PDB file of C-alpha atoms in Angstrom:
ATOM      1  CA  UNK A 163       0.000   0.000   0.000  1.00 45.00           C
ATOM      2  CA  UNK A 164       2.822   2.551   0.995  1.00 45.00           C
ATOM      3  CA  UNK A 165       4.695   1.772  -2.557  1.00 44.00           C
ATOM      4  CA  UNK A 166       1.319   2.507  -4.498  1.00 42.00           C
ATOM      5  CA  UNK A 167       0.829   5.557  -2.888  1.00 40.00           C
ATOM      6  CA  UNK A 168       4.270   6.791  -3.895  1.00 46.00           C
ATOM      7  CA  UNK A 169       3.630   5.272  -7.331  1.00 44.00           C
ATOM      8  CA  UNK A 170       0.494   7.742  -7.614  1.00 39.00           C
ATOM      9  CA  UNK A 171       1.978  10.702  -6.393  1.00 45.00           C
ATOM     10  CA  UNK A 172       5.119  10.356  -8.736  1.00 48.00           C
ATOM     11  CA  UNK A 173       2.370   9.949 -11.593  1.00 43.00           C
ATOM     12  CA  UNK A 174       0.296  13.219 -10.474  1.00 42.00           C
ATOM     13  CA  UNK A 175       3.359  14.925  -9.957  1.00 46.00           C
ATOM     14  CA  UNK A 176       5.002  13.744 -13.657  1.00 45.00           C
ATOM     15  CA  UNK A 177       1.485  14.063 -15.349  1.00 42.00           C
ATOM     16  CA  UNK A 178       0.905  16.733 -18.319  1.00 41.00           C
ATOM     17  CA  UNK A 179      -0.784  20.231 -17.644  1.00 44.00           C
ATOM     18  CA  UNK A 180      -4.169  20.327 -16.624  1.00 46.00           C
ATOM     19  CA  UNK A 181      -6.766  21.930 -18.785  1.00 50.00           C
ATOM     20  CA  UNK A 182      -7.874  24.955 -17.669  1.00 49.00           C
ATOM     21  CA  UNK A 183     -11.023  24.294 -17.103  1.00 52.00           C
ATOM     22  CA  UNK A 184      -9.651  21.203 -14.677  1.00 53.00           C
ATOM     23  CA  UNK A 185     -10.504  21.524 -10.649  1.00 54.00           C
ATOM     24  CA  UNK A 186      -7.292  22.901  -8.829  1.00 57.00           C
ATOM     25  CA  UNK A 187      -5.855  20.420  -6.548  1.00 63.00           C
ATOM     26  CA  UNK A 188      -4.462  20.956  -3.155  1.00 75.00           C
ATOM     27  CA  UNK A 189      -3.090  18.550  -0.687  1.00 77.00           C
ATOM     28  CA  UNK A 190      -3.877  18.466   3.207  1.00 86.00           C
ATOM     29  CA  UNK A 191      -2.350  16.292   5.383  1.00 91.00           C
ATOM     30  CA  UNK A 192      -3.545  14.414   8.216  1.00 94.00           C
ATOM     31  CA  UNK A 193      -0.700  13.606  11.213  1.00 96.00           C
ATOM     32  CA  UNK A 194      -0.327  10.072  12.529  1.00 97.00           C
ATOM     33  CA  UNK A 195       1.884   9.971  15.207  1.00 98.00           C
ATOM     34  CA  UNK A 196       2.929   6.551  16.754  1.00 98.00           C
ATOM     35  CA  UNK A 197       4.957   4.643  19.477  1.00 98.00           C
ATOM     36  CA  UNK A 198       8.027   3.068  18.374  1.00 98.00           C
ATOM     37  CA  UNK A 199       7.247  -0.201  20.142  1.00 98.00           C
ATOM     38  CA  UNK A 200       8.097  -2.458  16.889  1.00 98.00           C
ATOM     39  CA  UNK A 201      10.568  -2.156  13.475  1.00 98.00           C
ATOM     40  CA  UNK A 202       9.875  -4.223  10.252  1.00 98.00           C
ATOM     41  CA  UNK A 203      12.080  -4.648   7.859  1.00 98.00           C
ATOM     42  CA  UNK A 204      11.662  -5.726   4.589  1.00 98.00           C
ATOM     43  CA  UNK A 205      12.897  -5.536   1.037  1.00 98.00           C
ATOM     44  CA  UNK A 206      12.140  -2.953  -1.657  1.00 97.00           C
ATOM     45  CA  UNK A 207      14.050  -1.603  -4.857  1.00 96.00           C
ATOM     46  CA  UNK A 208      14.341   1.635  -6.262  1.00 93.00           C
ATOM     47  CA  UNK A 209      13.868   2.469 -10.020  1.00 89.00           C
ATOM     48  CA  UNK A 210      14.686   5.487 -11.900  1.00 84.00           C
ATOM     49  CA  UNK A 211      11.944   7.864 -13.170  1.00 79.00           C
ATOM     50  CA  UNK A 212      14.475   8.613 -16.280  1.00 77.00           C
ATOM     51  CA  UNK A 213      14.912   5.118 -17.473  1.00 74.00           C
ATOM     52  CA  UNK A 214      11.482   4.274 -17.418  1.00 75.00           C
ATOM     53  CA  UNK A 215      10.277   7.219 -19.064  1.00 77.00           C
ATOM     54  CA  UNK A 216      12.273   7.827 -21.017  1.00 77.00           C
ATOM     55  CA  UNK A 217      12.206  11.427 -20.015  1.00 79.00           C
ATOM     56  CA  UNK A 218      16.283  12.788 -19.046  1.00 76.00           C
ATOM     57  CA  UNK A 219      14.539  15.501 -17.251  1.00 78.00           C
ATOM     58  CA  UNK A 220      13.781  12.287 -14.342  1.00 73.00           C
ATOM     59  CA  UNK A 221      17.179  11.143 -14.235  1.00 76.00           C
ATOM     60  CA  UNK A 222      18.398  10.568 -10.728  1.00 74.00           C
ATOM     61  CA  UNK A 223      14.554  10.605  -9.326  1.00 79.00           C
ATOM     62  CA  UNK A 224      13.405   7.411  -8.146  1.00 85.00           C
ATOM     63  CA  UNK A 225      10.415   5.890  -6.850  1.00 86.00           C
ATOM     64  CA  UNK A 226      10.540   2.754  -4.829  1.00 91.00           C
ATOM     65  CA  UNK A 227       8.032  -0.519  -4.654  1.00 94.00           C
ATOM     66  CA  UNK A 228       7.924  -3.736  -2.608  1.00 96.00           C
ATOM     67  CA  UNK A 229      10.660  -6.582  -3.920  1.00 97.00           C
ATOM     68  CA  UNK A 230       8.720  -9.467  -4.837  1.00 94.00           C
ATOM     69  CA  UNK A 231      11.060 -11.642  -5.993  1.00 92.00           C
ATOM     70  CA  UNK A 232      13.688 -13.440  -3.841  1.00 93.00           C
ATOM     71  CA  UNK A 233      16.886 -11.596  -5.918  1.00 96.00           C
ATOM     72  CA  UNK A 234      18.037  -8.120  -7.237  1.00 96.00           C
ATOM     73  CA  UNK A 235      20.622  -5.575  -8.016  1.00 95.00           C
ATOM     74  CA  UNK A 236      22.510  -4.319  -5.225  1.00 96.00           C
ATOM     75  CA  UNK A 237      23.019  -1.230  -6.937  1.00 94.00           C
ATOM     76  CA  UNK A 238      18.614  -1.145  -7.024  1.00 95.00           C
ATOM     77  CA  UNK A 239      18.433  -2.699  -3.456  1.00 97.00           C
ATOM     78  CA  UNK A 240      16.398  -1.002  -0.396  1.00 97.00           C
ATOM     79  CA  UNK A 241      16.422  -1.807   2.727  1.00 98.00           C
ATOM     80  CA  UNK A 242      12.758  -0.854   4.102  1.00 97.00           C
ATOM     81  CA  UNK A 243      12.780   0.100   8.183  1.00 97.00           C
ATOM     82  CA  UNK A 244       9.193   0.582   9.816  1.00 96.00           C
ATOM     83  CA  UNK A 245       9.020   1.838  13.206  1.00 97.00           C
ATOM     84  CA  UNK A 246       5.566   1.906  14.482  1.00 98.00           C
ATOM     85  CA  UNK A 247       3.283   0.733  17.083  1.00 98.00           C
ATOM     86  CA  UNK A 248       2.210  -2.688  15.565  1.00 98.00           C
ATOM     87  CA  UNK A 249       3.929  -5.597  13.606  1.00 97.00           C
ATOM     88  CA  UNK A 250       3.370  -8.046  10.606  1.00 95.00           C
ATOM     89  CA  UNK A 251       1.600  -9.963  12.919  1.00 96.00           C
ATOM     90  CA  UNK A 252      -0.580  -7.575  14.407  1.00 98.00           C
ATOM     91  CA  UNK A 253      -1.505  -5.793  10.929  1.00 96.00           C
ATOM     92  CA  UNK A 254      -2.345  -9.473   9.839  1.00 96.00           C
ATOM     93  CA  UNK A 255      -5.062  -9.490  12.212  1.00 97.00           C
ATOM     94  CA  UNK A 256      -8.782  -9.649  10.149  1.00 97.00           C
ATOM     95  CA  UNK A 257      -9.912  -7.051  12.942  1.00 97.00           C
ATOM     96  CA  UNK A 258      -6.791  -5.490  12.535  1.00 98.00           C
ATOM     97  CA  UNK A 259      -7.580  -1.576  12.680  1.00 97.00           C
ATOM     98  CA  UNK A 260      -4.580   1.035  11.787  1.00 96.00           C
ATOM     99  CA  UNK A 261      -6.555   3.713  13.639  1.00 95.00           C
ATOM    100  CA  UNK A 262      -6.337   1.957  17.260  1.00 97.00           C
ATOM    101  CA  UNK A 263      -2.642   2.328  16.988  1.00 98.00           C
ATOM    102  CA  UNK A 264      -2.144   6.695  16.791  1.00 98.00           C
ATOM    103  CA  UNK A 265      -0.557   7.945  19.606  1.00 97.00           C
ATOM    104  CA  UNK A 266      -1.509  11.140  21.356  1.00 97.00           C
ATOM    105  CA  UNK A 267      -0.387  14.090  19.173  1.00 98.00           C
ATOM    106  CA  UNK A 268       2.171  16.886  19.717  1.00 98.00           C
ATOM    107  CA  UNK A 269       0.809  20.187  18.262  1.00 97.00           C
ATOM    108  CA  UNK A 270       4.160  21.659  18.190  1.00 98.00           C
ATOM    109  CA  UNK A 271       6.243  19.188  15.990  1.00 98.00           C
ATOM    110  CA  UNK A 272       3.227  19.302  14.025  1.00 97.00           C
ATOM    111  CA  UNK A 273       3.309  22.906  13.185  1.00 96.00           C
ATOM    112  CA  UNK A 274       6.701  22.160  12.345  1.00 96.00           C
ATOM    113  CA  UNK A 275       5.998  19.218   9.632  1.00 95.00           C
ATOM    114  CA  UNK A 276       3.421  21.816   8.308  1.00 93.00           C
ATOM    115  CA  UNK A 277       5.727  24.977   7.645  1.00 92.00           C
ATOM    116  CA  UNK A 278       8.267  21.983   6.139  1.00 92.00           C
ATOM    117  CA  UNK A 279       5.424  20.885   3.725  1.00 88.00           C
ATOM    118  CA  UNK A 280       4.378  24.171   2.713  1.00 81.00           C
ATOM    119  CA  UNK A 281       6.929  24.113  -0.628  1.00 62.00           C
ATOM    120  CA  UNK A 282       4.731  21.146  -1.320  1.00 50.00           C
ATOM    121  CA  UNK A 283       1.614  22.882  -2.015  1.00 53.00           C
ATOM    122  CA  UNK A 284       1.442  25.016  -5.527  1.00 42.00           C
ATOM    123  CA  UNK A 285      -1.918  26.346  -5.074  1.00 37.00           C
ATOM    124  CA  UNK A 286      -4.341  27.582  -2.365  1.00 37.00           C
ATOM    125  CA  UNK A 287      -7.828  26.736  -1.966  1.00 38.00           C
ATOM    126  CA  UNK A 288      -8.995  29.978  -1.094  1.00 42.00           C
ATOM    127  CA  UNK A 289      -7.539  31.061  -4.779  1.00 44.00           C
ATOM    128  CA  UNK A 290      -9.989  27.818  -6.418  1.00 44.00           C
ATOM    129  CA  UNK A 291     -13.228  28.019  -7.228  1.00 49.00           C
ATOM    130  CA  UNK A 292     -13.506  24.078  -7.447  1.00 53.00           C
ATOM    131  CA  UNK A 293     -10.896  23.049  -5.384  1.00 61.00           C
ATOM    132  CA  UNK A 294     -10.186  19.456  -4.846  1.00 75.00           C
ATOM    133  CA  UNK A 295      -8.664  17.980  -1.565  1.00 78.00           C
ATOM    134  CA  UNK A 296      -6.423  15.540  -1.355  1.00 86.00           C
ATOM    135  CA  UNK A 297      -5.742  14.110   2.297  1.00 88.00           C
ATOM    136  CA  UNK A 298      -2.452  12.830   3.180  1.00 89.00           C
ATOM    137  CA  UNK A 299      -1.064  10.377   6.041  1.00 93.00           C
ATOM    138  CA  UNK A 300       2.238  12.103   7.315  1.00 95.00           C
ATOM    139  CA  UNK A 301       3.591   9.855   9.969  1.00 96.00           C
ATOM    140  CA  UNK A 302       5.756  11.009  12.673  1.00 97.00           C
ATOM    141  CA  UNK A 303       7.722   9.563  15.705  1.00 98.00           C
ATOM    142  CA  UNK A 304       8.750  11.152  19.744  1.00 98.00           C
ATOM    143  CA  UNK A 305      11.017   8.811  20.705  1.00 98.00           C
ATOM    144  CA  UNK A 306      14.777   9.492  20.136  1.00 98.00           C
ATOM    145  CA  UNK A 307      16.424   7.387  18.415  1.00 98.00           C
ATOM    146  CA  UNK A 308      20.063   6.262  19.742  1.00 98.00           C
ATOM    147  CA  UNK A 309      21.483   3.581  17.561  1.00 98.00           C
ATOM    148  CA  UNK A 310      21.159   1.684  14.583  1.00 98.00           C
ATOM    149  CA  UNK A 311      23.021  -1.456  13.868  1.00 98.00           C
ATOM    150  CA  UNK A 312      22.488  -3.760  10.539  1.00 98.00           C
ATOM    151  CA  UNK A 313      24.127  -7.279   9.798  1.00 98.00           C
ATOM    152  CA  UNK A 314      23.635 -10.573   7.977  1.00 97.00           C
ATOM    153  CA  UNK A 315      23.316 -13.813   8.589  1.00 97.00           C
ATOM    154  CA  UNK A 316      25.717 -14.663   6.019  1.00 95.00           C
ATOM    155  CA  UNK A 317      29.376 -12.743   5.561  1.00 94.00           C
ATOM    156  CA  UNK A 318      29.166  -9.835   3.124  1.00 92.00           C
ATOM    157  CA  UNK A 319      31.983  -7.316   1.805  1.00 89.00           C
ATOM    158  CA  UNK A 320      34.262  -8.971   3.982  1.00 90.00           C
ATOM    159  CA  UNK A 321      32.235  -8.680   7.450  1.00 94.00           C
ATOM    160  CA  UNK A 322      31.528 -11.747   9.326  1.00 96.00           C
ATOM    161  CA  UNK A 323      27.795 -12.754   9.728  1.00 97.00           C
ATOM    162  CA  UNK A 324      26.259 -11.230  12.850  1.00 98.00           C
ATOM    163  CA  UNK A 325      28.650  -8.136  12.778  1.00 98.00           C
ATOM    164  CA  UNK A 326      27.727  -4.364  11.725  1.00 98.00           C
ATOM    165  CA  UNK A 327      27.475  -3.662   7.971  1.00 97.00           C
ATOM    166  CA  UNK A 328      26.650   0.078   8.864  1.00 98.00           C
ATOM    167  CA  UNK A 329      30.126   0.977   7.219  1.00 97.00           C
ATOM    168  CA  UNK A 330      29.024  -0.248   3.919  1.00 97.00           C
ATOM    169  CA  UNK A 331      25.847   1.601   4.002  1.00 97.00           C
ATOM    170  CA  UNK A 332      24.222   4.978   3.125  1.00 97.00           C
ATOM    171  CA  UNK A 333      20.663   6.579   3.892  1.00 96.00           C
ATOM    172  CA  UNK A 334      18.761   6.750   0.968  1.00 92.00           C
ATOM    173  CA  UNK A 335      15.700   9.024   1.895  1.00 80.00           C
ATOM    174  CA  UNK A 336      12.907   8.488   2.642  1.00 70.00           C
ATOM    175  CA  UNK A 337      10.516   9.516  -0.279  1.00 65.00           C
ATOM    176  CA  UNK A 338       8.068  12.409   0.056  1.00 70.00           C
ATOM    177  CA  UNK A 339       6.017  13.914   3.063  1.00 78.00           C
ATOM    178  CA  UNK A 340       8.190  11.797   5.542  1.00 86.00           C
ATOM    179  CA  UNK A 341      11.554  13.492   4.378  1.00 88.00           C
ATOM    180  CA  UNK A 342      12.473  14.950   7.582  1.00 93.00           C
ATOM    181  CA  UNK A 343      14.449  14.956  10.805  1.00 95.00           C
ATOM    182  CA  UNK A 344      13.568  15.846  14.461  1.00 97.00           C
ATOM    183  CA  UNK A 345      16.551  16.261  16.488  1.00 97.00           C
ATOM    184  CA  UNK A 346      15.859  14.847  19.931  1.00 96.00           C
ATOM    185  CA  UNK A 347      14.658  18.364  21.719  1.00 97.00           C
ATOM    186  CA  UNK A 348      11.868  18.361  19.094  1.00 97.00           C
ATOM    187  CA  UNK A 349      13.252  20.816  16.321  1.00 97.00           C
ATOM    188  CA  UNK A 350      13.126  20.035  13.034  1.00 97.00           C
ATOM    189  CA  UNK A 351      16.049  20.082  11.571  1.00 94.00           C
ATOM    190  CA  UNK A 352      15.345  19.781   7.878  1.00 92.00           C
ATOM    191  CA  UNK A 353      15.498  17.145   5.323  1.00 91.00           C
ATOM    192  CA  UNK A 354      16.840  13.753   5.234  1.00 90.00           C
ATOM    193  CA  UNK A 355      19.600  13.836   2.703  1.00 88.00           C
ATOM    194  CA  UNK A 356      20.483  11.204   0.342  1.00 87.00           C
ATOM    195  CA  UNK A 357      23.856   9.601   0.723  1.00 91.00           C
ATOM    196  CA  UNK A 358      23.860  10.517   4.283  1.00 96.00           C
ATOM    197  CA  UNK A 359      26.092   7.952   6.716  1.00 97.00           C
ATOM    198  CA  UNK A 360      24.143   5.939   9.546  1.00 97.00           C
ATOM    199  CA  UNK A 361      26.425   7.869  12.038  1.00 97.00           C
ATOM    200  CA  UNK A 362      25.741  11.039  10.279  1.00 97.00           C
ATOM    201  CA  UNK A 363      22.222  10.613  10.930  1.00 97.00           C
ATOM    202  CA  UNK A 364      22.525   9.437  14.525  1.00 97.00           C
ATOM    203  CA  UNK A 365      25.220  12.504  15.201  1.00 97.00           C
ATOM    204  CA  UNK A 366      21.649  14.675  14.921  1.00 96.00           C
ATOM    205  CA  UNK A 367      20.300  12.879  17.873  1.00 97.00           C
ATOM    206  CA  UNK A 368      16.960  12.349  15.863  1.00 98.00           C
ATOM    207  CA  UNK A 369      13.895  11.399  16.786  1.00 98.00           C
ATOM    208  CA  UNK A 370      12.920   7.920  15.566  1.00 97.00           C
ATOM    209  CA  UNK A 371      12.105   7.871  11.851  1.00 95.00           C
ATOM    210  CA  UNK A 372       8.532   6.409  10.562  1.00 96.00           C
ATOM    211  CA  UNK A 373      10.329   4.855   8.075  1.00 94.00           C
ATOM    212  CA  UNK A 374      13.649   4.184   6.242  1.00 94.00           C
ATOM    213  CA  UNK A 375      15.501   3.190   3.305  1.00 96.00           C
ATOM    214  CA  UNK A 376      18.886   2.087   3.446  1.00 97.00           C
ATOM    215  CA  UNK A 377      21.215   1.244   0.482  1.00 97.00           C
ATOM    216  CA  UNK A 378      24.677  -0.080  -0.073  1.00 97.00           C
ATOM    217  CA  UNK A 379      27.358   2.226  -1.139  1.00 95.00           C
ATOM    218  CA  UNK A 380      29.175  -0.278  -3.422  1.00 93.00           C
ATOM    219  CA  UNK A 381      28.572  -3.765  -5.237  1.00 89.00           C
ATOM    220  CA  UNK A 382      30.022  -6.967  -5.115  1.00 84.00           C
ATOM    221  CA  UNK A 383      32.024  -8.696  -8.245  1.00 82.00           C
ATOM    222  CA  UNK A 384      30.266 -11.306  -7.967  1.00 84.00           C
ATOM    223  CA  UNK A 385      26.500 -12.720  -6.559  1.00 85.00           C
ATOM    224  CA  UNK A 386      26.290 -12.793  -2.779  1.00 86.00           C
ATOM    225  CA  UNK A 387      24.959 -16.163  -1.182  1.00 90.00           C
ATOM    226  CA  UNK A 388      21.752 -15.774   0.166  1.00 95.00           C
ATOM    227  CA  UNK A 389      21.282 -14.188   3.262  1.00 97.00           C
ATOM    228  CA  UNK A 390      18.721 -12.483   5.386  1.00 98.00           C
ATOM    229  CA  UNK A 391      19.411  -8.626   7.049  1.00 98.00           C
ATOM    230  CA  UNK A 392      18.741  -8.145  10.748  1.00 98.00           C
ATOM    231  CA  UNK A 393      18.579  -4.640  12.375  1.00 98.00           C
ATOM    232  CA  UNK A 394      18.556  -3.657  15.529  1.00 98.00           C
ATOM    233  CA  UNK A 395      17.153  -0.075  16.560  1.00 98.00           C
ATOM    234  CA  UNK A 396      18.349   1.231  20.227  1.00 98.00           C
ATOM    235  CA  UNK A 397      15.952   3.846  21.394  1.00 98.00           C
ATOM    236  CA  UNK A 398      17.044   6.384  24.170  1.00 97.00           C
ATOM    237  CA  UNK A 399      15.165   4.617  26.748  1.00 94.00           C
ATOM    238  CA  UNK A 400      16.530   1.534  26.191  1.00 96.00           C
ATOM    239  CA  UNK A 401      14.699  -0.616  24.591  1.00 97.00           C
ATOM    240  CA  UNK A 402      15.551  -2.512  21.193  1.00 98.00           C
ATOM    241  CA  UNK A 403      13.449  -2.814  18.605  1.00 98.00           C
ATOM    242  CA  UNK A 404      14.881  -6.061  16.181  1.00 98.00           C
ATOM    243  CA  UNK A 405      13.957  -7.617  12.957  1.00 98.00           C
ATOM    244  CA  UNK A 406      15.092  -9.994  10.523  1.00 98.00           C
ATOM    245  CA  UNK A 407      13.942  -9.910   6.779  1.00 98.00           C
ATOM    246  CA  UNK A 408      13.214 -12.517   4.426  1.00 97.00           C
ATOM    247  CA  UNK A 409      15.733 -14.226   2.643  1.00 97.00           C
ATOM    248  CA  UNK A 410      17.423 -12.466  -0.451  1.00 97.00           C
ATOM    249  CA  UNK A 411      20.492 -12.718  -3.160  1.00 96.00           C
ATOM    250  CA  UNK A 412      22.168 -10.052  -4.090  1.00 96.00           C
ATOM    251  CA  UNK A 413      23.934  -9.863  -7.387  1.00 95.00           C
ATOM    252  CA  UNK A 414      26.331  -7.718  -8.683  1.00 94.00           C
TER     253      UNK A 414
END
């Protein structure tokens, strides 16, 4: 569901020019805040806007979906992080309601994630005359986040199973309205940036993210056995929040 929704917005976004006579459309945003009392981690891939269209203008712009196969690219490879307040298990659930899991809100961070998203909006709806609204989940943690540690379960880029991997890996972004970092007094700091190191990130003291996409910086000569990722997410409290993915293969 969270891949679609990126999928759409890249397509509204990319679309041709509306017809004048089309209904302006403006984007509000509703604010889910959560506990961080679970991660889930799971395999996606990235692909280029440019190469699929076709269109140079795209080059370098990505959108991202769930991996469903069992092997991929490293150079494509994301590695999804979820921190929320309910697992795969719980989700799973036929009563299973995402509603019963919000947190109480803070008004403050709130404004700030509003003032951040402002850029986003092109038009007002006080300026249309048949304005239409579309609402948009923008999920947010309040827990700090201390430490993040990923490994393997096999040995990778010369690192022996069960040991960090963080040195061989960069921060992607995380894609749209969830771009952003809290430092741990509650200040947003700005955006997420691309390429950024794990300890880069964690030097800002941030507040946990709502989600995550990690990538490796480099690719190996050859295909990497198979091999499932585990991470391990040290809040400020305390508590660790762990994960293991399904399996995958890398290949070069």
């Amino acid at each position: 569901m969270k891949a679609l929704f990126y999928i759409v917005i890249l397509l509204a976004l990319f679309s041709c020019k509306k017809n004048e006579n089309d209904p302006i459309e403006e984007t509000g945003f509703h604010y889910v805040p959560r506990t961080c009392s679970y991660a889930i981690a799971s395999h996606y891939y990235r692909t280029d806007m440019g190469a699929e269209t076709g269109n140079s203008e795209f080059d370098d712009t990505y959108y991202v979906q769930p991996l469903t196969g069992s092997s991929i690219k490293t150079a494509d490879y994301l590695l999804s992080i979820n921190i929320g307040s309910f697992n795969r298990k719980m989700a799973a659930q036929p009563d299973f309601i995402p509603e019963n899991y919000v947190g109480e809100a803070d008004l403050n961070m709130e404004q700030q994630i509003e003032q951040f998203l402002q850029h986003t909006r092109s038009n007002s709806l006080k300026q249309a005359s048949t304005p239409q609204l579309n609402i948009v989940d923008v999920e947010y943690r309040k827990e700090e986040l201390k430490a993040i540690k990923i490994s393997s379960t096999t040995n990778m880029f010369d690192v022996n199973a069960g040991n960090s991997l963080n040195d061989h890996i960069e921060i992607f972004g995380t894609p749209f309205y969830h771009n952003f970092v809290f430092s741990y007094d509650k200040q947003l700091i700005g955006s997420i940036q691309r390429g950024w190191t794990i300890k880069q990130y964690l030097n800002y003291r941030p507040m946990a993210p709502a989600f995550m996409y990690l990538r490796f910086t480099s690719a190996p000569s050859e295909a990497l056995p198979e091999t499932r990722f585990v991470i391990e997410m040290e809040m400020a409290g305390g508590e660790i929040l762990r994960d293991t993915t399904d399996v995958v293969k890398l290949l070069p």
